Coordinates of C-alpha atoms in Angstrom, one line a residue:
X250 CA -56.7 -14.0 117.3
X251 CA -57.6 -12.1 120.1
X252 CA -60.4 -13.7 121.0
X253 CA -63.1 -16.5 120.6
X254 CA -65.0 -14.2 118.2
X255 CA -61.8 -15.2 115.5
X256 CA -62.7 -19.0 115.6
X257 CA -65.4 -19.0 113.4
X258 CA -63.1 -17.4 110.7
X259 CA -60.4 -20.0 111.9
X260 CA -62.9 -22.8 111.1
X261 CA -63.9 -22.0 107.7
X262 CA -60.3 -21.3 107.0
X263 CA -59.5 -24.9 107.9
X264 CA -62.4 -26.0 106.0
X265 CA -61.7 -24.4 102.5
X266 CA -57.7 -25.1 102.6
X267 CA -57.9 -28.3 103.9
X268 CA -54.9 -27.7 106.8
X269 CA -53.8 -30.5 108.4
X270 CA -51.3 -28.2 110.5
X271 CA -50.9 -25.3 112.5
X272 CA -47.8 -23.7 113.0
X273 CA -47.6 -21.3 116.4
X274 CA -45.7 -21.0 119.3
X275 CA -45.7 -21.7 122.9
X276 CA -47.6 -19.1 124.2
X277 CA -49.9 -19.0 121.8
X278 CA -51.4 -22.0 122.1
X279 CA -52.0 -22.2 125.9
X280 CA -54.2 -19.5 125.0
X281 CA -55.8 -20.7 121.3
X282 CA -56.4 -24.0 123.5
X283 CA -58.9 -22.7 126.3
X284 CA -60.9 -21.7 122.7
X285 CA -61.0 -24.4 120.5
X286 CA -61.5 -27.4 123.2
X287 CA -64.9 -27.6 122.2
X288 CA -64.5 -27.6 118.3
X289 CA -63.3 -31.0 117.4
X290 CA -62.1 -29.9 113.9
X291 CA -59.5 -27.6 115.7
X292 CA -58.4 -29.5 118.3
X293 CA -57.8 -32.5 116.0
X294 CA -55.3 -30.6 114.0
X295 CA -51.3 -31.3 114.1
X296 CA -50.3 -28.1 116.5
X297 CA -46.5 -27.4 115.9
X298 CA -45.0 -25.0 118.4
X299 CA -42.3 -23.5 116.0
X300 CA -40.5 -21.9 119.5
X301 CA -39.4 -25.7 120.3
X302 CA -39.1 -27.2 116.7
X303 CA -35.2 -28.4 116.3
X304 CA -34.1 -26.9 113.4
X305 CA -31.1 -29.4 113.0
X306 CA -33.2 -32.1 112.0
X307 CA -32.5 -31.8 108.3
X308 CA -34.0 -35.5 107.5
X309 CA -37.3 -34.0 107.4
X310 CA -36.5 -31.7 104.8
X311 CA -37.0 -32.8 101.1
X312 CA -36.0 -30.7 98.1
X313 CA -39.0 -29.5 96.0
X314 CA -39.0 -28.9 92.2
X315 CA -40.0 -25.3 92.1
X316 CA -41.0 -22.8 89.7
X317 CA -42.3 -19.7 89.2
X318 CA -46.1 -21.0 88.6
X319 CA -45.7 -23.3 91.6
X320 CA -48.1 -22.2 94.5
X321 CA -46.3 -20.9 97.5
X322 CA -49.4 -20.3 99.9
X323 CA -52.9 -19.3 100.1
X324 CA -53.1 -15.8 101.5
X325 CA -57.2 -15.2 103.1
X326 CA -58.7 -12.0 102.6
X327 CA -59.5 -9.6 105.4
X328 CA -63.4 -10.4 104.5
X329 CA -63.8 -6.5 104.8
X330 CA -66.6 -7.3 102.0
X331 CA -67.6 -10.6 101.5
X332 CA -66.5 -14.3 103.2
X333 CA -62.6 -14.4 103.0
X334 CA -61.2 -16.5 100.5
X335 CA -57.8 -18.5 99.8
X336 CA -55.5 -15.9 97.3
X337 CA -53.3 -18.6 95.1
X338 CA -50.0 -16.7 95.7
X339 CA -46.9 -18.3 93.4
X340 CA -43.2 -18.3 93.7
X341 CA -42.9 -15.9 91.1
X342 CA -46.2 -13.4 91.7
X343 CA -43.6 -13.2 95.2
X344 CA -40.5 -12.7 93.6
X345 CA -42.1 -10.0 91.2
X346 CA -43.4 -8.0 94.2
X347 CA -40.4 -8.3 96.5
X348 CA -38.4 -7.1 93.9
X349 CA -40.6 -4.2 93.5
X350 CA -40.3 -3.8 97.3
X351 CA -36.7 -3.9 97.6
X352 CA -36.8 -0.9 94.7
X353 CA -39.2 1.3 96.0
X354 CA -37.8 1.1 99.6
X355 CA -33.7 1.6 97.8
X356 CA -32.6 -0.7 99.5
X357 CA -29.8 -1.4 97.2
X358 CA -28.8 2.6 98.0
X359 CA -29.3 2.1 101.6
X360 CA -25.8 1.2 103.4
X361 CA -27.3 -0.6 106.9
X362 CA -30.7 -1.2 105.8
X363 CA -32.7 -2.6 109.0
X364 CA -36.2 -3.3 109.2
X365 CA -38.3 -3.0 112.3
X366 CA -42.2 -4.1 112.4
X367 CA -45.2 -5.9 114.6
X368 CA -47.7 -6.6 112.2
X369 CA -48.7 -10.5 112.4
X370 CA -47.4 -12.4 110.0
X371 CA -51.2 -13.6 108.9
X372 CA -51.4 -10.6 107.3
X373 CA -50.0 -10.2 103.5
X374 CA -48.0 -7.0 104.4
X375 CA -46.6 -8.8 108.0
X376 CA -45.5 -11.9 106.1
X377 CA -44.5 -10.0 102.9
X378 CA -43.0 -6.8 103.8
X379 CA -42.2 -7.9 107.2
X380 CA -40.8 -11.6 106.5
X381 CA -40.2 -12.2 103.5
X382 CA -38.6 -8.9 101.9
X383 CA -35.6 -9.2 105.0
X384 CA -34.9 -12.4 103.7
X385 CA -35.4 -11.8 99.8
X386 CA -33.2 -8.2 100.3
X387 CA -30.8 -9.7 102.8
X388 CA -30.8 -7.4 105.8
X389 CA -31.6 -7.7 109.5
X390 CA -35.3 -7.4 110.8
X391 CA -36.4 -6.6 114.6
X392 CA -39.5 -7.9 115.5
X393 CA -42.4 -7.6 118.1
X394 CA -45.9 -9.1 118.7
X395 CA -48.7 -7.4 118.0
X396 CA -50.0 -7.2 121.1
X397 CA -46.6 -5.7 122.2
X398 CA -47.3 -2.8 120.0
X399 CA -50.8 -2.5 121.0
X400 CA -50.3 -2.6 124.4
X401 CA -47.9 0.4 124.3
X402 CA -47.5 1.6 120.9
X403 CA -43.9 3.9 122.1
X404 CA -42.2 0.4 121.6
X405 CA -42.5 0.4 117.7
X406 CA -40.6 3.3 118.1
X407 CA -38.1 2.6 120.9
X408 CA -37.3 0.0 119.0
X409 CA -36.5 1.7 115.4
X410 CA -34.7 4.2 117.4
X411 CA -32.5 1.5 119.1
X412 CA -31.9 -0.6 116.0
X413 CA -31.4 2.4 113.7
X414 CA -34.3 1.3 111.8
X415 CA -34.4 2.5 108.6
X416 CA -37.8 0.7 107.2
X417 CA -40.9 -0.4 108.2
X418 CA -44.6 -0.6 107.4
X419 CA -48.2 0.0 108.9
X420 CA -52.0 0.4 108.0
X421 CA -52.9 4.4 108.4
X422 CA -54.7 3.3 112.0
X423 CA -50.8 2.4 113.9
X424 CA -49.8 6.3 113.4
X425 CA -52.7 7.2 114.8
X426 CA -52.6 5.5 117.8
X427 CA -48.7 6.6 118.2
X428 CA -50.4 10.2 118.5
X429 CA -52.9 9.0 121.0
X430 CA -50.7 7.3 123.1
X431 CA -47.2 8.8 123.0
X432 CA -46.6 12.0 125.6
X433 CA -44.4 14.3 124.9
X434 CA -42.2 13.5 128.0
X435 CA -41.2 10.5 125.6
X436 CA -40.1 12.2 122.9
X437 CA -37.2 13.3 124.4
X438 CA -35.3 9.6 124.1
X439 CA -36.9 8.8 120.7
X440 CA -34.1 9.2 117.5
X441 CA -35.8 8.6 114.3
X442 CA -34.0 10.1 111.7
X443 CA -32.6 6.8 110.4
X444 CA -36.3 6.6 108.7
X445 CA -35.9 6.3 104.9
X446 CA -38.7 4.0 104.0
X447 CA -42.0 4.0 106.4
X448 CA -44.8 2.5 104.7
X449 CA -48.8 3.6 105.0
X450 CA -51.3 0.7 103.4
X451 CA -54.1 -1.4 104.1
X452 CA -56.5 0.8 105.1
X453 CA -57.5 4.8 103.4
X454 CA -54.4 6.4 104.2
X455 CA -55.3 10.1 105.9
X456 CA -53.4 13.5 105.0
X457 CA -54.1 14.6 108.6
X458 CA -52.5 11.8 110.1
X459 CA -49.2 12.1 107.8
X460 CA -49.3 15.8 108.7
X461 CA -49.7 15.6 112.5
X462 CA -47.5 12.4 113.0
X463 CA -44.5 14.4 111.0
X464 CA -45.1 17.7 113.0
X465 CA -45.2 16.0 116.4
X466 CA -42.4 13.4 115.9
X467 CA -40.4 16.1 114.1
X468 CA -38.5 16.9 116.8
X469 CA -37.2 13.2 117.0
X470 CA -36.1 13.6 113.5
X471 CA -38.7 12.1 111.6
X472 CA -38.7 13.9 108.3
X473 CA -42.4 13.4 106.3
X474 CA -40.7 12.5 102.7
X475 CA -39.8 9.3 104.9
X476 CA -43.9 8.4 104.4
X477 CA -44.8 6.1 101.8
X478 CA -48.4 6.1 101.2
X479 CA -49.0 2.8 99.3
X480 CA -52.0 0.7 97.5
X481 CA -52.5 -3.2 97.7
X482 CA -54.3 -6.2 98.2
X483 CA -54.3 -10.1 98.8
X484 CA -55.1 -10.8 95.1
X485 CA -52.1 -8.9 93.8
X486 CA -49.8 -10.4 96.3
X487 CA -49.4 -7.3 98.5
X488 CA -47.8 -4.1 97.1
X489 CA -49.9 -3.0 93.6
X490 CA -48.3 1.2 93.7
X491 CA -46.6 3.5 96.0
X492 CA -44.0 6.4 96.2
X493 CA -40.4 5.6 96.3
X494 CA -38.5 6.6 99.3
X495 CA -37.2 10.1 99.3
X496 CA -40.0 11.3 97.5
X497 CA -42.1 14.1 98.9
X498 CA -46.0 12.9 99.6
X499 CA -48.3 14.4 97.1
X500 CA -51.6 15.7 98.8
X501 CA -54.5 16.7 96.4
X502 CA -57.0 19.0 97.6
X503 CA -60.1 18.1 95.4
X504 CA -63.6 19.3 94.7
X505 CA -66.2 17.6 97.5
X506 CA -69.1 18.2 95.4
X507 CA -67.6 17.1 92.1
X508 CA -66.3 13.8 93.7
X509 CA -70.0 13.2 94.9
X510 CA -70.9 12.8 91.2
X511 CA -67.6 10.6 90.7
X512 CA -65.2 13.3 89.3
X513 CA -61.3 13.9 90.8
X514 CA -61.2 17.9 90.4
X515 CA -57.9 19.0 91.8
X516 CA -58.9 22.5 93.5
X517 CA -56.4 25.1 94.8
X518 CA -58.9 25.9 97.4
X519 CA -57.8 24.7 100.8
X520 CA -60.9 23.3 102.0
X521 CA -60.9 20.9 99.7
X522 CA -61.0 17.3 100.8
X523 CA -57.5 16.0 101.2
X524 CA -56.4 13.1 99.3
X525 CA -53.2 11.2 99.4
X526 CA -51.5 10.0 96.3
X527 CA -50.6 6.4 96.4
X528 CA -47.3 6.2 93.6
X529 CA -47.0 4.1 90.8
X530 CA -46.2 0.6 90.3
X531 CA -43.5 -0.6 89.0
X532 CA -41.7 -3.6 87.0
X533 CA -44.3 -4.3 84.5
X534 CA -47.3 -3.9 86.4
X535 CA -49.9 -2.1 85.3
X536 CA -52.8 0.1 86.1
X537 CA -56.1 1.2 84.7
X538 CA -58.9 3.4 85.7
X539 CA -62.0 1.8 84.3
X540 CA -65.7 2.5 84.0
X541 CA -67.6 -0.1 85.3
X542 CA -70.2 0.2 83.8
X543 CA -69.3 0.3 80.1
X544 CA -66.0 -0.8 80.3
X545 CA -64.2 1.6 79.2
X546 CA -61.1 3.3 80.4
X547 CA -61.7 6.7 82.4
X548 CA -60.4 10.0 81.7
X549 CA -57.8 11.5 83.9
X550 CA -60.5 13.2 86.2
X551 CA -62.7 10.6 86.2
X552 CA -63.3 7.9 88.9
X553 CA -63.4 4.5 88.0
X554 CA -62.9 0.7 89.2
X555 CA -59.1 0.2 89.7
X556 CA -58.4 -2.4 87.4
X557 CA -54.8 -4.2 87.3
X558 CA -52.5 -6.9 85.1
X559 CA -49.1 -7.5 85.8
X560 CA -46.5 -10.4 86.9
X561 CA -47.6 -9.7 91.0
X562 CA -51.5 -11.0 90.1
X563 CA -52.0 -13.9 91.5
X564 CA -53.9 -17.0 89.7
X565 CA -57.2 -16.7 91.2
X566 CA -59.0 -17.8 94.6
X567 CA -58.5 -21.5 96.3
X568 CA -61.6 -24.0 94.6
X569 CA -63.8 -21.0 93.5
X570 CA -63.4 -20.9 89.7
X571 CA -66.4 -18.8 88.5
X572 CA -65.3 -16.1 91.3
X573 CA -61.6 -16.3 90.1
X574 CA -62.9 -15.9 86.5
X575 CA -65.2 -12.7 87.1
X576 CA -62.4 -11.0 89.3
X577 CA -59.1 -11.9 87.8
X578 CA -60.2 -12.3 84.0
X579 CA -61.9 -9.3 83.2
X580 CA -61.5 -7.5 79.8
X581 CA -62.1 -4.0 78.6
X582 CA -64.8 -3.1 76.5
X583 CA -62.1 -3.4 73.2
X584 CA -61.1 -6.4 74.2
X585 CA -57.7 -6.1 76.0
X586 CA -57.1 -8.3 78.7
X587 CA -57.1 -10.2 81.3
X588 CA -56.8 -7.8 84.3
X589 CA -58.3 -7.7 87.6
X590 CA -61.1 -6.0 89.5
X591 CA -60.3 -4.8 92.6
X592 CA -63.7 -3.5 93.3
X593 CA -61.7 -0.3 94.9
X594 CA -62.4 3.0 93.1
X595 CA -59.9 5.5 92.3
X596 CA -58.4 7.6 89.9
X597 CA -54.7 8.3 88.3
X598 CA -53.2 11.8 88.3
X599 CA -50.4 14.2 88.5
X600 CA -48.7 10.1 88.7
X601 CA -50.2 9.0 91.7
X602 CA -53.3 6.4 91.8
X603 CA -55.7 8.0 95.0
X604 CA -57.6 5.8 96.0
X605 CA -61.6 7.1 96.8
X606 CA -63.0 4.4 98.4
X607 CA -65.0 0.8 97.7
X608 CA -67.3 0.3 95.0
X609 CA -69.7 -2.4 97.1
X610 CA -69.6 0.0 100.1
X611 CA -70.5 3.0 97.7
X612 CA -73.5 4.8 99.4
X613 CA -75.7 6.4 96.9
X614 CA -78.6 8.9 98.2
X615 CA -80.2 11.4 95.6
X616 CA -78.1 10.3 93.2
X617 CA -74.9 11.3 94.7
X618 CA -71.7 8.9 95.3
X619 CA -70.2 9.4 98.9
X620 CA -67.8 7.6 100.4
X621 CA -68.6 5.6 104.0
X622 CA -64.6 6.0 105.0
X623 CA -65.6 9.5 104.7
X624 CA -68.5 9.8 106.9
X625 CA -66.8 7.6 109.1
X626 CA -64.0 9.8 109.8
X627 CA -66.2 12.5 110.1
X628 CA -68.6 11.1 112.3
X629 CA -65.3 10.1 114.5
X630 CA -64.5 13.1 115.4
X631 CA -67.8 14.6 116.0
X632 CA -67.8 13.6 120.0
X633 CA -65.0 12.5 122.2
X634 CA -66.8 9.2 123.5
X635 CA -66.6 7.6 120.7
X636 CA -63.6 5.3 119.5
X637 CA -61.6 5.7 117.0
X638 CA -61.7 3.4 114.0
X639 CA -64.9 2.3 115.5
X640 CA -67.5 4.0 113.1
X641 CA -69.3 2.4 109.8
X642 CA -71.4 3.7 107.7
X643 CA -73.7 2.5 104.8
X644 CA -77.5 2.7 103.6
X645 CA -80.8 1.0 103.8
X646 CA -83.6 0.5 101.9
X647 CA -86.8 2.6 103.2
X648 CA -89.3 2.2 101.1
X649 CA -88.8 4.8 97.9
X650 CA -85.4 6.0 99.2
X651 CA -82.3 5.3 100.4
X652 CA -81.4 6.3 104.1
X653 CA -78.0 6.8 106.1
X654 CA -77.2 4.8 109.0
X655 CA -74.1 5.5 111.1
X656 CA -73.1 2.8 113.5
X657 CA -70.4 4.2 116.4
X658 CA -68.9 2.2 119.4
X659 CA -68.7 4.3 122.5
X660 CA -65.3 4.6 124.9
X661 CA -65.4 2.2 127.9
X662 CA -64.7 5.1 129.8
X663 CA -68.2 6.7 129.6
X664 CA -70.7 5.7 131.5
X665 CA -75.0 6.9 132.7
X666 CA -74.4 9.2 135.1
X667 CA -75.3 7.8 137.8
X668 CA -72.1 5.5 137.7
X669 CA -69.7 7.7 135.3
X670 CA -66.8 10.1 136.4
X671 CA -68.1 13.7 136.2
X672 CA -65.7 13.7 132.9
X673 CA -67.2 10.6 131.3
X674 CA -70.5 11.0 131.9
X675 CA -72.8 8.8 128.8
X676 CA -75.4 11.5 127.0
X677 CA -76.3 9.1 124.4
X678 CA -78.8 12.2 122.6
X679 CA -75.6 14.7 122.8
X680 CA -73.6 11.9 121.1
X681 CA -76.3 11.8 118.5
X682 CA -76.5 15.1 118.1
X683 CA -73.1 15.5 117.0
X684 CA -72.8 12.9 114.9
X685 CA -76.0 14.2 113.5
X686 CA -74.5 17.9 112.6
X687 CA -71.0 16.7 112.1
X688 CA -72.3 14.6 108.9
X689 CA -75.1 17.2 108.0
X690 CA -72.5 19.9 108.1
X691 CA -69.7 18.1 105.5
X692 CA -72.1 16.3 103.4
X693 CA -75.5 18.6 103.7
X694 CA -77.0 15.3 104.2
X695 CA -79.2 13.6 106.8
X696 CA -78.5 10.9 109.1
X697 CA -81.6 8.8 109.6
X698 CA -80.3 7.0 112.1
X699 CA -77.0 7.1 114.8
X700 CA -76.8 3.8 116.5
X701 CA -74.4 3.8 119.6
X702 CA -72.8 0.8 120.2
X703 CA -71.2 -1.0 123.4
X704 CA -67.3 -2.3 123.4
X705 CA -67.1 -5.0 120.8
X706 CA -70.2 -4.2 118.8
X707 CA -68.5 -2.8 114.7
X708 CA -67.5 -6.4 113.7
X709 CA -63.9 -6.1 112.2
X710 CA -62.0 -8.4 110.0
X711 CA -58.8 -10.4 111.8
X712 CA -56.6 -7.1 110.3
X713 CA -58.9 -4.5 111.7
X714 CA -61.3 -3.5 109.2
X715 CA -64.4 -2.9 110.0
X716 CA -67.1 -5.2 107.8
X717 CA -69.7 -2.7 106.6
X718 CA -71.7 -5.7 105.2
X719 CA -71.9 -7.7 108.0
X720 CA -72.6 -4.0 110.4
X721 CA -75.2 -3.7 107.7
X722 CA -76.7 -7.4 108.3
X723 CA -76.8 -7.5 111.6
X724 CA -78.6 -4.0 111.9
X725 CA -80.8 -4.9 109.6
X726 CA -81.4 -8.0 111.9
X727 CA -81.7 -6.1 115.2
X728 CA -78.1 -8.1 116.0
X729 CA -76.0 -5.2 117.7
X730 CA -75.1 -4.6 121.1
X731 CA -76.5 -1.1 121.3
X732 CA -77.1 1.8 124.6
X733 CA -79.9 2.9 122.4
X734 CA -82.3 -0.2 123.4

């Protein structure tokens, strides 16, 4: 974690699993240490430093009798929505979706396939893609920290141009920062034309950011059919669809004021809103577009709940049967079944799921659907003090209407202007402002309210995502660190 904020997570964590170890390493837990003194149900815990373990010790190994139902781990959900909760991840839902790894990244067809990545390893797609599909494909892996990456993002690619990396994997928000922080005086030294399989999940994938990161890392040899744009989650072990490798990224412009009333209208007109095609799965998974509300299946231009069955769903959450039973037993209206709900909502065409957002963030205002990720993004670029991946968006309850309320954190950088460099200077009504005609101008729709928030203040999940519901709370509760008070 990168800080005390992380141990109440930590705690409940320990709590629902019932851990009686930690595994960490050196370094780490000098630093987790200073944290967790003061809460005895930490500190009491076995902490095994993995960095000095001696792996020759084989006495303390004993052969287990496994099989494909036996539970391998509990992966916890990012809590983007709700508290997280312990995924029961078996042997086989793992060696369902590293197969389907190892086929959509060829890596029988590759003839030196090497992975590079930094993502922690408490994260499904660092432990899966990173970890465990090196070891279940057989080739090398070169890793770094996260806070190595981070620090100075040019490393992630230093390193896949000195290990002729030819895979690796990242949520949308890691290409971005690449862009932000990589001049072009770097470039120069940078080779990445080994690139075959470079994966973008775990967070709305943008068409901008595929575009831009192609065109400026072109030069280095990065070719943009090396993207694949993919769709997962905890409860389906990681990886539920994406594009094989090789194949060219499908972008579909569609109709903004058709998918406002939950329709996928593919438009030839450019200024439609750009929306990346996630693949297919593969391997006998399956998925369905559904209608929440009656059940049924959706058309091919209709927007529905992403429902899913297959050998990669997992068996249900840790100790929470009537929550495993509403989200991983669900039937359709005719009675087939059991898939789960992923609560994301979506649509299939031209053979690509796209993914439009999350049906319990859904904002709905005079009765049309928009999409906070959206707004967000939007409202991100309306003013260059605020931070990137640092907005959320959602709606209140005022009386006989719903109203929009855009939360965004402001650079360290800027500052009143009394104490701010003359290019940094803090005009909190000019940031409103734009945010304000930014939103109005994409969505013809009112902002009630912009709160600007200090360093720290959008509470994030441990991978990053913001938590709209707990944003929405602690507004709600006059809880946020704000310049507006």
């Amino acid at each position: 974690p990168q800080s005390a904020r992380a141990l109440p997570r930590i705690q409940a964590i320990v709590d629902d699993s019932q851990a009686e170890f930690v595994l960490t390493t050196t370094s780490v837990l000098t630093k987790m240490m200073r944290w967790v003194s003061n809460v005895p149900d930490l500190v009491d815990l076995t902490w095994l430093t993995v960095d000095t373990l001696d792996l020759v010790e084989r006495e303390y190994w004993w052969n287990q009798d496994v099989t494909p139902d036996t539970l391998a781990f509990l992966q916890y959900t990012s809590g983007s929505t709700s508290t997280p909760k312990g995924v029961m991840v078996s042997h086989g839902n793992l060696a369902h979706n590293l197969k389907m790894i190892h086929t959509l990244w060829r890596i029988s067809e590759s003839e030196h396939p090497v992975g590079v990545y930094w993502l922690p390893i408490f994260h499904d797609m660092g432990l899966i893609a990173g970890i465990l599909s090196p070891m279940y494909s057989g080739y090398p892996a070169y890793f770094m920290t996260p806070a190595d990456f981070l620090q100075r993002p040019l490393r992630w690619l230093q390193a896949i141009s000195a290990y002729r990396g030819t895979v690796t994997s990242a949520p949308n928000f890691a290409y971005e920062l690449c862009l932000r922080r990589v001049q072009e005086k770097d470039l120069e030294d940078l080779d990445l034309s080994s690139l075959t399989g470079v994966g973008n999940a775990a967070e709305p994938v943008r068409a901008s950011t595929l575009e831009r990161f192609s065109r400026y890392f072109a030069h280095c040899g990065f070719s943009v059919n090396a993207f694949q744009p993919g769709y997962g989650l905890a409860e389906a072990t990681l990886l539920v669809t994406s594009l094989i490798a090789g194949t060219p990224v499908q972008i579909a412009h569609v109709d903004k004021t058709r998918l406002d009333q939950n329709e996928f209208i593919v438009t030839d007109d450019p200024q439609g809103w750009p929306m990346v095609g996630c693949g297919l799965p593969l391997h006998d998974q399956r998925v369905v577009i559904v209608d929440p509300a009656t059940l049924l299946p959706c058309s091919e231009q209709q927007i529905g709940e992403v429902w899913i069955t297959g050998p990669s769903i997992t068996a249900g959450y840790w100790q929470r049967p009537d929550e495993s039973n509403t989200t991983f037993q669900a039937h359709l209206a005719t009675g087939e079944g059991p898939f789960l709900r992923t609560g994301d909502l979506g649509a299939l065409q031209k053979d690509n799921l796209f993914i439009t957002g999350r049906l319990k963030d859904l904002i709905i205002i005079d009765g049309r659907n928009l999409y906070p990720q959206d707004i967000e993004f939007t409202a991100e670029k309306a003013h260059p003090a605020i931070r990137p991946e640092c907005c959320v968006a959602f709606s209140v309850d005022e009386g006989d209407k719903e109203s929009l309320v855009v939360l965004v954190e402001i650079d360290h950088r800027y500052r009143p202007a009394s104490s701010a460099d003359s290019d940094y200077t803090l005009d909190l009504q000019e940031i409103v402002k734009s945010v304000r005609e930014a939103v109005s101008e994409h969505y013809e729709i009112l902002v009630q309210k912009v709160v600007l928030l200090k360093i720290g203040g959008i509470l994030k999940t441990s991978s990053g995502k913001p938590q709209r519901h707990a944003c929405r709370q602690a507004f709600l509760h006059n809880e946020l660190k704000s310049w507006n008070d």
